[in-house]
């Protein structure tokens, strides 16, 4: 059995801001009630029949649980050979000073990869629901280790804790509290903090409007249903990154300022329609879009972003859907001649918003114009892919340069 030893425990406490207040300073009764609510939530989500993670036993000072990789799981270099891994049995000890002192975790295995997962818990931000956040990180990392999709139930660890169930012991404790008015204010303040969402969730959702939060929740719901139906699409790395990109966009001043809009095609996280709503007002393209609005009622450029399972290590495939443009480095079928949209010029560090804004600037720089009266059917996914393939072959041989306007 590998256990997070004294050095790891010390690092965990240091990363979380130290042991903090003593047991006398952190009210034991409120902390105990908070922990019981965390345990009830855990047992309601990860019951003993759960397909991925199971809470075997749980009490205020110790938890026993197991991660079930399943028949399709493979880890690391053994991904293509050998029997599937068995359950990973994990134990947790909780001290009386929780949450000031983090839980101590151990695993029944000599696998260094499992030990590394526990050691990385020092990176989890300290909060009132530290136990839930630790388990969220453990389950997520185990899914990645065994090349499994992220289980949608993990996100349920971020929901508000269940309502407190009063017991005779707690009533007696509250009566004793009434005899010590000097502590009442501190206890009330502590209870208020308990009702707040987990720190990580609060940070993730901050600055996102209700309508867009609803979209994110719908995506998670669909992912869970796909998982239960055995129809999981995409990869863990791509899904995680795309969710982050979408959250960042929903917070962005450019998005909120109406420079562009994003819609998921058929609620797919891997297929986006992006509308460029604002371009340089001094450009001919801006004037063309105003005329287009008068003629057809639309004044935006519609782009389509298609992502593959290996995103963000490969770029999205981006094409113009409408209107038909000339110039602006737009090729036949709607493909776009930009180095950053190829494997050669792409970096996994690029954000999707930066790509959107760069495309907008490139269209203006390349003097793109709307082709009024053009055959709209000339833009298609198949033709765009053909043009993109030819583009890559040409530049792999000749390098990248700013092509003449007549070449796109």
XYZ file of N, CA and C in Angstrom, residues 42-56 66 68 151 153 224 227-228:
66
model
N -21.819 12.255 -1.415
C -20.969 11.238 -2.030
C -21.701 9.910 -2.171
N -22.343 9.477 -1.099
C -23.020 8.177 -1.116
C -24.228 8.184 -2.046
N -24.854 9.346 -2.218
C -26.004 9.412 -3.121
C -25.587 9.337 -4.585
N -24.371 9.827 -4.903
C -23.890 9.810 -6.295
C -23.170 8.502 -6.603
N -22.185 8.180 -5.775
C -21.342 7.003 -6.036
C -21.715 5.869 -5.073
N -22.897 5.314 -5.297
C -23.394 4.224 -4.465
C -22.624 2.939 -4.782
N -22.942 1.862 -4.066
C -22.175 0.624 -4.215
C -22.402 -0.076 -5.547
N -23.418 0.325 -6.277
C -23.660 -0.275 -7.584
C -23.219 0.591 -8.745
N -22.514 1.698 -8.471
C -22.107 2.617 -9.531
C -21.125 1.934 -10.477
N -21.237 2.247 -11.796
C -20.419 1.563 -12.789
C -18.961 1.998 -12.784
N -18.634 3.146 -12.235
C -17.260 3.633 -12.310
C -16.592 3.835 -10.945
N -17.297 4.430 -9.983
C -16.686 4.726 -8.685
C -17.684 4.415 -7.575
N -17.225 3.719 -6.545
C -18.133 3.257 -5.503
C -17.618 3.613 -4.110
N -18.508 4.150 -3.291
C -18.200 4.388 -1.883
C -18.598 3.135 -1.118
N -17.585 2.406 -0.589
C -17.878 1.185 0.145
C -18.386 1.467 1.547
N -13.667 2.513 -4.170
C -12.925 1.856 -5.234
C -13.322 2.421 -6.590
N -13.554 1.544 -10.535
C -13.744 0.353 -11.363
C -13.453 0.719 -12.826
N -16.353 10.511 -16.541
C -17.719 10.125 -16.191
C -18.523 11.373 -15.835
N -20.993 11.912 -13.933
C -21.399 12.069 -12.532
C -20.377 12.859 -11.725
N -23.653 12.915 -20.391
C -24.018 11.857 -19.449
C -24.936 10.831 -20.133
N -23.013 8.703 -22.456
C -22.205 7.740 -21.705
C -23.054 6.545 -21.301
N -24.253 6.829 -20.787
C -25.132 5.748 -20.346
C -25.595 4.892 -21.518
